[in-house]
CSV table of C-alpha atoms in Angstrom, one decimal:
chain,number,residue,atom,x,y,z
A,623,UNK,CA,29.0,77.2,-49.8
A,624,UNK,CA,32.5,75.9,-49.3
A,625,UNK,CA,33.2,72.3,-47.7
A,626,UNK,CA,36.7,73.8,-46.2
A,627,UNK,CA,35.3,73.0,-42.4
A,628,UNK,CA,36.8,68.9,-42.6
A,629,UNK,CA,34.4,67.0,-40.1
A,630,UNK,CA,35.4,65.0,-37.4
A,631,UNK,CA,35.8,61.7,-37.4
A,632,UNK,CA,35.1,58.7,-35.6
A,633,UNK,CA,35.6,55.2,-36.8
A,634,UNK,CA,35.2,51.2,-35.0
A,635,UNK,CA,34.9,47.8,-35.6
A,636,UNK,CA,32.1,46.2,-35.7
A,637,UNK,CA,30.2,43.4,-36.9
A,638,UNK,CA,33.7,42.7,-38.3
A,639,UNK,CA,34.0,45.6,-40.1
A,640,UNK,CA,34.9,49.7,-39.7
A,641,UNK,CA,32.1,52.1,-39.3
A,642,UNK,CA,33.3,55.7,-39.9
A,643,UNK,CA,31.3,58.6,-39.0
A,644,UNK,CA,32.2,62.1,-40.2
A,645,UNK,CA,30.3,65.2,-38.6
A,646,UNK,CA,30.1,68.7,-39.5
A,647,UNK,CA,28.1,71.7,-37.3
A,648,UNK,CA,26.5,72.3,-34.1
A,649,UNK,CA,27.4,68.8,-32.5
A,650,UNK,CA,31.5,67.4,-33.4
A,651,UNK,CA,33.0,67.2,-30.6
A,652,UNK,CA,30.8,67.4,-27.6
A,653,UNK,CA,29.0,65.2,-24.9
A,654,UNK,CA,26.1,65.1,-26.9
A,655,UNK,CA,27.8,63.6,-30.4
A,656,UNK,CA,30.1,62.0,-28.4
A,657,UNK,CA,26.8,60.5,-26.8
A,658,UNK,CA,24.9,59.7,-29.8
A,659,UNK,CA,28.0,58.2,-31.7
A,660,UNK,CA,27.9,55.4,-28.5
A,661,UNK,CA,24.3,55.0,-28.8
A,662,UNK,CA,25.0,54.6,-32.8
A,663,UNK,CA,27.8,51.7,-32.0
A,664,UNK,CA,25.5,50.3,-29.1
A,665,UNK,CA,23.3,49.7,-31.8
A,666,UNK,CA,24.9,47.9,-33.8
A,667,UNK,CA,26.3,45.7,-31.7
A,668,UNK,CA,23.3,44.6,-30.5
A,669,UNK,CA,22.0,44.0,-33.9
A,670,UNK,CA,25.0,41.6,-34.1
A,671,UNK,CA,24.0,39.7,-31.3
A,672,UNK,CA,20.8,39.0,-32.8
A,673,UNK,CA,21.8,38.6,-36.6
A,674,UNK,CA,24.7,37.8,-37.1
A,675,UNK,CA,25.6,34.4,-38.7
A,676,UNK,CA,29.1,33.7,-37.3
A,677,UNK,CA,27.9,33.6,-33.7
A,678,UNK,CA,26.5,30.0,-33.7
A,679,UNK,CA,24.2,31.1,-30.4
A,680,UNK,CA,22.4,34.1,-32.5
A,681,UNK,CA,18.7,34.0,-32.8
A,682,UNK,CA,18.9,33.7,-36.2
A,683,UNK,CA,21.9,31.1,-36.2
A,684,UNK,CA,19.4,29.3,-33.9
A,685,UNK,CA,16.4,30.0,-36.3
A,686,UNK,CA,18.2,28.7,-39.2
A,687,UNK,CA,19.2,25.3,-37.7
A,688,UNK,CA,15.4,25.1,-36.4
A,689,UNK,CA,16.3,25.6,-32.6
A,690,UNK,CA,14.1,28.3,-32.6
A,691,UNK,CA,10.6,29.5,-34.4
A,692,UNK,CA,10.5,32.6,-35.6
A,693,UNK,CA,7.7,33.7,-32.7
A,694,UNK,CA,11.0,32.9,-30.3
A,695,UNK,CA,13.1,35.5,-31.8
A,696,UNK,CA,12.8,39.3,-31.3
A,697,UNK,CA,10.4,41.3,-33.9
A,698,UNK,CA,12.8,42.6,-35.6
A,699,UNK,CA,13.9,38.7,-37.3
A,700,UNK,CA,10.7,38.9,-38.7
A,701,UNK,CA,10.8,42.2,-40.3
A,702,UNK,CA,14.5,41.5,-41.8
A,703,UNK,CA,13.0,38.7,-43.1
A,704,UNK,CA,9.5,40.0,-44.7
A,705,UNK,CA,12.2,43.2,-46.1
A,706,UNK,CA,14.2,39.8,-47.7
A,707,UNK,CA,11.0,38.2,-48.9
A,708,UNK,CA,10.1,42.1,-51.2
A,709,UNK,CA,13.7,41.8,-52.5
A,710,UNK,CA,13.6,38.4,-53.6
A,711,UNK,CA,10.0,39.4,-54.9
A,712,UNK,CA,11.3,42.2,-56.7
A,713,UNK,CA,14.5,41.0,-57.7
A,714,UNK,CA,12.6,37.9,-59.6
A,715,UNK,CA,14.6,35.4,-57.4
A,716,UNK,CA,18.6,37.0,-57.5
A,717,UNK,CA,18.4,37.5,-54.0
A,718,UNK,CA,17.2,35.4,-51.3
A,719,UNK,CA,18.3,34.8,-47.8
A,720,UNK,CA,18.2,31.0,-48.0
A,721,UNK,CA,20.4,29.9,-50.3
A,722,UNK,CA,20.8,25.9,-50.2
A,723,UNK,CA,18.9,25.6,-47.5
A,724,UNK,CA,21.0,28.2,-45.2
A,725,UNK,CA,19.6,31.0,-44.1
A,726,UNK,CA,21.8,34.2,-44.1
A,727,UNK,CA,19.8,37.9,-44.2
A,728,UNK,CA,23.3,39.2,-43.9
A,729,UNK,CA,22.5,41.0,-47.2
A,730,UNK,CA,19.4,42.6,-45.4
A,731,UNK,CA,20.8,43.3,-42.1
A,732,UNK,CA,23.9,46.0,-42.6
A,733,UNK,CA,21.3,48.8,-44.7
A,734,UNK,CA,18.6,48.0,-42.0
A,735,UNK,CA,20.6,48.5,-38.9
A,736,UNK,CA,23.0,51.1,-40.2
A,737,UNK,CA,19.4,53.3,-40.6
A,738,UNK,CA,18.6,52.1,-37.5
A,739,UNK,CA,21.4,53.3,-35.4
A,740,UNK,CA,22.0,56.6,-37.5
A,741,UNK,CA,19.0,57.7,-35.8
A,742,UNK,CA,19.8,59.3,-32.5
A,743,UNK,CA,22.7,60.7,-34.6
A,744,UNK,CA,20.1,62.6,-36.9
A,745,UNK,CA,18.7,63.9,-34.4
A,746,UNK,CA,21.7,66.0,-33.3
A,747,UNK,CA,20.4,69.9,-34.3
A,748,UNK,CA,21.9,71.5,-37.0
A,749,UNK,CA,24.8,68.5,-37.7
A,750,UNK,CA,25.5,67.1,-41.1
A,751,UNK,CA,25.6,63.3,-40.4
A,752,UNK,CA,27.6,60.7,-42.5
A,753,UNK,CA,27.6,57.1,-41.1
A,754,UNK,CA,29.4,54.7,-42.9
A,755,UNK,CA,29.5,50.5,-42.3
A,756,UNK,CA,32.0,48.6,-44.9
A,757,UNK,CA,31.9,51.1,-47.5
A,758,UNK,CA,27.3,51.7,-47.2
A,759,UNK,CA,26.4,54.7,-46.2
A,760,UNK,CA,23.8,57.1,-44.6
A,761,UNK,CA,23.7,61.2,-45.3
A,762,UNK,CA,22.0,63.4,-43.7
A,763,UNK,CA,22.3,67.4,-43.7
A,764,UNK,CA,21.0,69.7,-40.6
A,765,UNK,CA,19.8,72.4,-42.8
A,766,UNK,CA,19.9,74.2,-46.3
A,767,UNK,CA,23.0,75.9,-45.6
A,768,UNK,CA,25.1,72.8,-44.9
A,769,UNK,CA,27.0,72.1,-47.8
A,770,UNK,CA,26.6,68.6,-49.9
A,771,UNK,CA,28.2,65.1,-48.6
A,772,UNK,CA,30.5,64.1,-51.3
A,773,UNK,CA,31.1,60.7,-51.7
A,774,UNK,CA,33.7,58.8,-53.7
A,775,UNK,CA,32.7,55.6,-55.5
A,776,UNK,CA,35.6,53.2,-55.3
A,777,UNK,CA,37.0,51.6,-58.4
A,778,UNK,CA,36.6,47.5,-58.1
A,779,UNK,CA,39.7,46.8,-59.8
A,780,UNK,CA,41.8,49.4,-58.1
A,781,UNK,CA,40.2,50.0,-54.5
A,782,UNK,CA,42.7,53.0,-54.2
A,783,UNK,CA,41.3,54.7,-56.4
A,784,UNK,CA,37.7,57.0,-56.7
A,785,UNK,CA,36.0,56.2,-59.7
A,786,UNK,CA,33.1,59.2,-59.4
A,787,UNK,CA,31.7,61.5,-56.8
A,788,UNK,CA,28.4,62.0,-56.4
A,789,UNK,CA,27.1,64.7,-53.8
A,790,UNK,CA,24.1,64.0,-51.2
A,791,UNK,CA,22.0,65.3,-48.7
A,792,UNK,CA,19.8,63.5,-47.1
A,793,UNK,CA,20.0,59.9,-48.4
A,794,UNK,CA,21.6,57.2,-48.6
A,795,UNK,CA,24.9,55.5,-51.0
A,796,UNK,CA,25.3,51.5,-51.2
A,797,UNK,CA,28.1,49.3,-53.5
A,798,UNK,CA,28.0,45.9,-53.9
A,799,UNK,CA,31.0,44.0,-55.7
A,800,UNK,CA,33.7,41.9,-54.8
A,801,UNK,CA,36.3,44.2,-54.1
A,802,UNK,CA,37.2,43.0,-50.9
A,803,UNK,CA,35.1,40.3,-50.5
A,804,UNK,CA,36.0,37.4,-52.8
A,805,UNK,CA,32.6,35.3,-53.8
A,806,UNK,CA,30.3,37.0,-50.9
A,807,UNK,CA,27.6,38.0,-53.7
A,808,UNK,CA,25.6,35.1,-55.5
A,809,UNK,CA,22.7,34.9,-57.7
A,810,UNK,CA,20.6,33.1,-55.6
A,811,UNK,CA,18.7,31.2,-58.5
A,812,UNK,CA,22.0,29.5,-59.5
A,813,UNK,CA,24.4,29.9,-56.2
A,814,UNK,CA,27.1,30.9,-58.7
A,815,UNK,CA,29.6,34.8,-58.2
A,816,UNK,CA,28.3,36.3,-61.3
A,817,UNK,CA,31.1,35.4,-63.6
A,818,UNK,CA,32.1,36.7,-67.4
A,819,UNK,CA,33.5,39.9,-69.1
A,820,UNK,CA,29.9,41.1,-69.5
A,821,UNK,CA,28.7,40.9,-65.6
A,822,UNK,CA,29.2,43.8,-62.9
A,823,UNK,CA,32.1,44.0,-61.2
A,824,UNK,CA,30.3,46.3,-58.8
A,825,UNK,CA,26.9,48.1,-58.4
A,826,UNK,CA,26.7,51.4,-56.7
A,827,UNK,CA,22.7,52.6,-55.8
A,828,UNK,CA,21.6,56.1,-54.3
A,829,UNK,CA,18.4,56.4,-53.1
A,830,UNK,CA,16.5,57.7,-50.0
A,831,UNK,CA,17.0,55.0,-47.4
A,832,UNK,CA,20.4,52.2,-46.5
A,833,UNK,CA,17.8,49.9,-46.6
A,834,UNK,CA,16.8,49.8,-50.3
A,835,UNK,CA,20.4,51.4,-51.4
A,836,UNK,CA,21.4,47.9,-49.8
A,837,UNK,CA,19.5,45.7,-51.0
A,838,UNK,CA,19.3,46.9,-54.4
A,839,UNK,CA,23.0,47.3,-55.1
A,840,UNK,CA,23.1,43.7,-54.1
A,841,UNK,CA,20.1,42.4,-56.1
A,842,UNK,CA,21.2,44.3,-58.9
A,843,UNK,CA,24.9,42.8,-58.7
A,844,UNK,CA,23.7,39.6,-58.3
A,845,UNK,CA,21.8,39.7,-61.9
A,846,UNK,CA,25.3,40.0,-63.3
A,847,UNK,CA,24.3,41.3,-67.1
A,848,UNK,CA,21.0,42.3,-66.3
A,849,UNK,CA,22.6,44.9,-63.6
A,850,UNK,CA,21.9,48.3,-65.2
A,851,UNK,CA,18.6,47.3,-67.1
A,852,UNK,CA,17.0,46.1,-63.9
A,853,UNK,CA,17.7,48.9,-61.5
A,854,UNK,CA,16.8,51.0,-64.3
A,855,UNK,CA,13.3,49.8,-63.7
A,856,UNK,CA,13.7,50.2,-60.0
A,857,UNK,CA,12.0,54.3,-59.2
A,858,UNK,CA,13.8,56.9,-57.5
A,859,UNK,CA,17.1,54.9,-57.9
A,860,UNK,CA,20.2,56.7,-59.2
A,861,UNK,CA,23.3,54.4,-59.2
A,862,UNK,CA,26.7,53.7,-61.2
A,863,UNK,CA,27.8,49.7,-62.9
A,864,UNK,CA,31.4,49.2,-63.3
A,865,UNK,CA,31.6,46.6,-65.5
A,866,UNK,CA,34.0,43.4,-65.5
A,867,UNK,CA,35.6,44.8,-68.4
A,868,UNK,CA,36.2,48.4,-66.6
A,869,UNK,CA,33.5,50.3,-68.9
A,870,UNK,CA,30.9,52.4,-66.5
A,871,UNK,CA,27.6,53.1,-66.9
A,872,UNK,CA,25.5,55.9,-65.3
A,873,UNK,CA,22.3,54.7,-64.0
A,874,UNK,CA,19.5,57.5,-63.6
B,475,UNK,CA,-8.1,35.2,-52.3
B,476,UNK,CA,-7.6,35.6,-48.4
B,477,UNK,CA,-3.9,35.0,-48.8
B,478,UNK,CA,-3.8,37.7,-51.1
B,479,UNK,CA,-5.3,40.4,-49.4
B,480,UNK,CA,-3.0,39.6,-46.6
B,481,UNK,CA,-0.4,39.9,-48.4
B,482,UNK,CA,-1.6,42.8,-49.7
B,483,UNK,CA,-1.8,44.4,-46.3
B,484,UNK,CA,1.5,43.1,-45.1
B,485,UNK,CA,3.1,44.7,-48.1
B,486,UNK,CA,1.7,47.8,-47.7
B,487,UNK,CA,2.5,47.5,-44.2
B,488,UNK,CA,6.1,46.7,-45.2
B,489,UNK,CA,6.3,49.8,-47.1
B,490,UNK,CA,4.9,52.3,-44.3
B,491,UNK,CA,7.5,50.9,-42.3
B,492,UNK,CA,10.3,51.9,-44.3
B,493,UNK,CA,8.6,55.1,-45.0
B,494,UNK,CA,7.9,54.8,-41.3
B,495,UNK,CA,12.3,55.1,-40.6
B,496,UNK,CA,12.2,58.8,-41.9
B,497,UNK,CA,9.4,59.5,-39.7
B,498,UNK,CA,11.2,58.0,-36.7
B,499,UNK,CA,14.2,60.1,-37.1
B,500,UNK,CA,12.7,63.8,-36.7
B,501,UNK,CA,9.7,63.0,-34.8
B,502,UNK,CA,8.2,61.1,-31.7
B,503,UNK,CA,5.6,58.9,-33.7
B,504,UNK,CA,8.1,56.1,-34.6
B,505,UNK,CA,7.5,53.4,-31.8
B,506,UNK,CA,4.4,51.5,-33.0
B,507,UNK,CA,6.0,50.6,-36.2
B,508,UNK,CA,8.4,47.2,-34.6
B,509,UNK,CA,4.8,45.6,-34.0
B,510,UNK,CA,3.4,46.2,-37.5
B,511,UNK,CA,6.5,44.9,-39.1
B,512,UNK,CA,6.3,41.8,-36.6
B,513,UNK,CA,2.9,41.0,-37.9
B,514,UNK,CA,3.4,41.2,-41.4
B,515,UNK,CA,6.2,39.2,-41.7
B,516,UNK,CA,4.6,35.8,-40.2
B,517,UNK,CA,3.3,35.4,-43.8
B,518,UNK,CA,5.8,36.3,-45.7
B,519,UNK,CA,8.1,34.0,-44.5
B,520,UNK,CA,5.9,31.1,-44.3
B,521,UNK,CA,5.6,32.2,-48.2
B,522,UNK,CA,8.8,32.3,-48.9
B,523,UNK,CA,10.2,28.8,-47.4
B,524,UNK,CA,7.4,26.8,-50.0
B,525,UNK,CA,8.0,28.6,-53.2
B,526,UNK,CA,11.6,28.4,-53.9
B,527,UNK,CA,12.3,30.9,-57.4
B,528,UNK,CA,8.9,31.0,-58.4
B,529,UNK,CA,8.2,33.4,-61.0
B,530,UNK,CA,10.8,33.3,-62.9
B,531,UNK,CA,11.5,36.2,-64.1
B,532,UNK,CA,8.0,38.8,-63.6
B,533,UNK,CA,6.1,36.6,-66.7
B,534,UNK,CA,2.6,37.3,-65.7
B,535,UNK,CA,1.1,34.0,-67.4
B,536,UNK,CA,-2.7,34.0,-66.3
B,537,UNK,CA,-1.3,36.1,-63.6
B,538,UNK,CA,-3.1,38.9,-61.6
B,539,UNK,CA,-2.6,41.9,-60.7
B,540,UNK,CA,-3.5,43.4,-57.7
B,541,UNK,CA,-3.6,47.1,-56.8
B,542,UNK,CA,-4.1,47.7,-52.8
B,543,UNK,CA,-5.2,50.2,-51.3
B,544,UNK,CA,-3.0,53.9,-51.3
B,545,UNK,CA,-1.6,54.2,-47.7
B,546,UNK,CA,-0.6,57.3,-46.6
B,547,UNK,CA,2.8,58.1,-45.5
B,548,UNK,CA,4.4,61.2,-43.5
B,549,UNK,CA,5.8,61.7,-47.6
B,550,UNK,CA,2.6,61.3,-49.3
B,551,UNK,CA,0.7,58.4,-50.7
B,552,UNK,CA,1.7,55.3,-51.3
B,553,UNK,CA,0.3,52.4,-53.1
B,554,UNK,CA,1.5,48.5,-54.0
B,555,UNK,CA,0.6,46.3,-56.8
B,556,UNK,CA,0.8,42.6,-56.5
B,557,UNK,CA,0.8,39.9,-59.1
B,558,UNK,CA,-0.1,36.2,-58.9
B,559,UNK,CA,0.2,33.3,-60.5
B,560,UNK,CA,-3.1,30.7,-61.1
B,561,UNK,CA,-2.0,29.2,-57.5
B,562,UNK,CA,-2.4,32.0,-56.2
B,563,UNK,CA,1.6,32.8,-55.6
B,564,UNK,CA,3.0,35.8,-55.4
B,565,UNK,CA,5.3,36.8,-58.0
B,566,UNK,CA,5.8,40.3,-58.7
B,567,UNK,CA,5.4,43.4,-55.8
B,568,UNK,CA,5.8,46.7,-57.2
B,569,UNK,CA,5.5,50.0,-55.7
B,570,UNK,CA,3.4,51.6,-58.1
B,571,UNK,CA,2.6,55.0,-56.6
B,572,UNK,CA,5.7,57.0,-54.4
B,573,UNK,CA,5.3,60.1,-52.7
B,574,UNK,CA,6.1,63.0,-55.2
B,575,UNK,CA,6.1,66.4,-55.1
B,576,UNK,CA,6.2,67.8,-51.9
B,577,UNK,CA,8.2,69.6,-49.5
B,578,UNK,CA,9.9,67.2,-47.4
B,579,UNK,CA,10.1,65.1,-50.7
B,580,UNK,CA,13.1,67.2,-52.1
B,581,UNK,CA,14.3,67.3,-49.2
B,582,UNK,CA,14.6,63.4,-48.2
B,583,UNK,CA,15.2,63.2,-52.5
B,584,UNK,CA,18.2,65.7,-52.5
B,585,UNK,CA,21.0,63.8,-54.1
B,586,UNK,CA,22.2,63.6,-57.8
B,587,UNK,CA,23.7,61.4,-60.1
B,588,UNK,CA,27.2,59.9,-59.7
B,589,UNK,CA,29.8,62.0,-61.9
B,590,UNK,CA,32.7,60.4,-63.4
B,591,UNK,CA,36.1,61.7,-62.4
B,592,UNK,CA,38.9,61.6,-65.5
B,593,UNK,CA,42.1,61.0,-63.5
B,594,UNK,CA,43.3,59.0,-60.8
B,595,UNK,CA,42.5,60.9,-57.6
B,596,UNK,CA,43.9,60.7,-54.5
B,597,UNK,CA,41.6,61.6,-51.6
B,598,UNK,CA,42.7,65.0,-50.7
B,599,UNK,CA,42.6,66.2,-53.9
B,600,UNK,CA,39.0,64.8,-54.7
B,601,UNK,CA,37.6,66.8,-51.7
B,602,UNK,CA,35.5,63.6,-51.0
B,603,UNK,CA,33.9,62.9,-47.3
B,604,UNK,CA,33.2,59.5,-47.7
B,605,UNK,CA,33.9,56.3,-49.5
B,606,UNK,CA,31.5,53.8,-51.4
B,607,UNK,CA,33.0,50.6,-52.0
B,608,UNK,CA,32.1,46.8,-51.8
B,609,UNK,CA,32.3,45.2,-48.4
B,610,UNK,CA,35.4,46.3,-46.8
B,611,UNK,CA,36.3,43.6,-44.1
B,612,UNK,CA,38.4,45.1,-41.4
B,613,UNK,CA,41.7,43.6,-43.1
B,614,UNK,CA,41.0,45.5,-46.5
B,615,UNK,CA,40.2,48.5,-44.7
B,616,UNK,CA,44.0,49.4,-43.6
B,617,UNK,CA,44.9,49.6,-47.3
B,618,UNK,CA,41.3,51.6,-47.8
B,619,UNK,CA,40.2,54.7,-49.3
B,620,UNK,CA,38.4,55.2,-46.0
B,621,UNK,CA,41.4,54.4,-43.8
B,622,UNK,CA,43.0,57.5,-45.0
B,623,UNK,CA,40.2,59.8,-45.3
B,624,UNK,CA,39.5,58.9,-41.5
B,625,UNK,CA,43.2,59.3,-40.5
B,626,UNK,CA,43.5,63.0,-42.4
B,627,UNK,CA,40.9,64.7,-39.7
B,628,UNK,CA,42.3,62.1,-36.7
């Protein structure tokens, strides 16, 4: 199967931050992807209103300052935050969406609502979906004779360069790392960046759903040394450590 | 002990759900799933704001263990385990039994492990659709990866 058809792409801020699609097959170019690309975006945008923690009148800007009780907020507050409460669970304590006494599920959210909104977009017939928010992705083939999504995994201390490719169908890719982001990833047990020549400089985690790709690239980043061994105990996870010293590690 | 099974159910609920997004995506059963995730997560956060890092890291000291009940998913069974402490905390949840084996498994599972590329690539070159990288604020993005790859097809 050759990949020489190049999708077509769409890409647009939001929630301060590019979200590129790619599409290949049936539905590129027409009303209908054109249509489910603006349902995709609509989306997300909503999602923002709800989440997001610059916007001081979100619900869960609100929530955190104790304007608001969770029972005021829409359902889906509550099941960002029970999906935060596993993976602090899991993650023995690295990740937590209070961190001195703030409340930020911004590590949460982008996974959950980028599966959210690449729904209606999966549901285009026979169309090889990739939807991409900041670098975490979702892939999704229309049938067996669509040819692999290949995805390039950034280098952290040279973002112009691809440090491995690793092909998918239907799942989802995740990195977490500082890249671009100065400081945005802490262990939430100490509220330190992971720092020393022996700690990630980024985690990359494939797996079947944005949601746990997400979560567990940041969990697993935020355990700094402990990176590789923990999401090696983490099932149907493959994934790639770049290390702060530029040595990689093949997880899987 | 009523705390637990709670828990117990909410997890399992937890999971289903994000079983539950697959389902949602190529078939019309999806809606009831917002309400089930509403419900469960009542006690988890209640949980959550008293028990700071508790655990430390998994030690099962006079914990227990917990299996619940398999659910079964669109993808085959699936079943949690949950450890506690003597209080009665939780501190561990693992998914101890995924769905394996079946059809629409290898297809959901289709993906591979990353492989390492010897020499600086540019993106043409690497025949790559997509970009992995660490958050990329909308400032980073115009020196991206991704900024070119989406301009190439433009």
């Amino acid at each position: 199967m050759t990949t020489a058809v190049r999708p077509a792409r769409y890409v647009e801020q939001v929630m301060g931050m590019p979200v590129s699609l790619a599409l290949r097959g049936r539905h590129t170019d027409d009303a209908e992807a054109r249509g489910a690309w603006a349902e995709a975006i609509a989306a997300l945008r909503d999602v923002d209103r709800v989440f997001s923690t610059h916007r001081q009148d979100s619900f869960v800007s609100r929530l955190g300052r104790g304007e608001l009780t969770l029972d005021d907020c829409p359902p889906e507050v509550a099941e960002v935050l029970a999906l935060g409460e596993l993976a602090r669970l899991q993650s023995h304590g690295a990740f937590d969406v209070r961190r001195g006494g703030v409340l930020d599920p911004s590590g949460v959210v982008k996974g959950w609502a980028v599966e959210r909104a690449a729904r209606p977009l999966r549901a285009l017939p026979e169309t090889d979906v990739c939807l991409s928010a900041g670098g975490d992705m979702v892939c999704h083939v229309g049938g067996p004779a669509s040819p692999d999504w290949r995805i390039g995994i950034e280098d952290p201390h040279d973002p112009t360069r691809v440090l491995a490719v690793v092909p998918v169908r239907t799942g989802a890719v995740a990195t977490s790392g500082l890249a671009h982001r100065g400081g945005h990833v802490v262990d939430a047990r100490t509220g330190a960046v992971p720092d020393g020549p022996d700690v990630a400089a980024s985690v990359t985690v494939v797996h079947d759903d944005l949601v746990w790709a997400d979560l567990d690239a940041t969990a697993a980043f935020a355990l700094g040394r402990d990176a590789a061994r923990w999401l090696r105990t983490r099932a149907r996870r493959t994934g790639l450590v770049v290390w702060a010293d530029g040595s990689t590690e093949v997880v899987g | 002990m009523k705390r637990i099974v709670l828990w117990l159910l909410s997890t399992v609920s937890a999971v289903v759900l994000m079983f539950g997004y697959h389902t949602s995506t190529s078939g019309p059963a999806a809606t009831a799933q917002a309400p089930v995730g509403a419900s469960l997560s009542t006690t988890s956060t209640t949980t959550s704001s008293g028990s700071g890092a508790g655990g430390g890291s998994g030690g099962t000291d006079g914990g227990t263990t917990t299996t619940g009940k398999t659910a079964q998913t669109r993808w085959g069974p699936v079943q949690v385990q949950i450890t506690t402490d003597a209080s009665g905390q939780i501190t561990d949840v693992e998914v101890v039994d995924y769905p394996s084996g079946n059809g629409e498994d290898q297809r959901i599972n289709s993906y591979a492990l990353p492989k390492l590329v010897q020499e600086t690539l540019d993106v043409q070159s690497a025949d790559i659709d997509m970009v992995s990288g660490a958050t990329v604020t909308s400032e980073g993005y115009l020196q991206s990866l991704q900024s070119a790859l989406d301009a190439v097809s433009a």
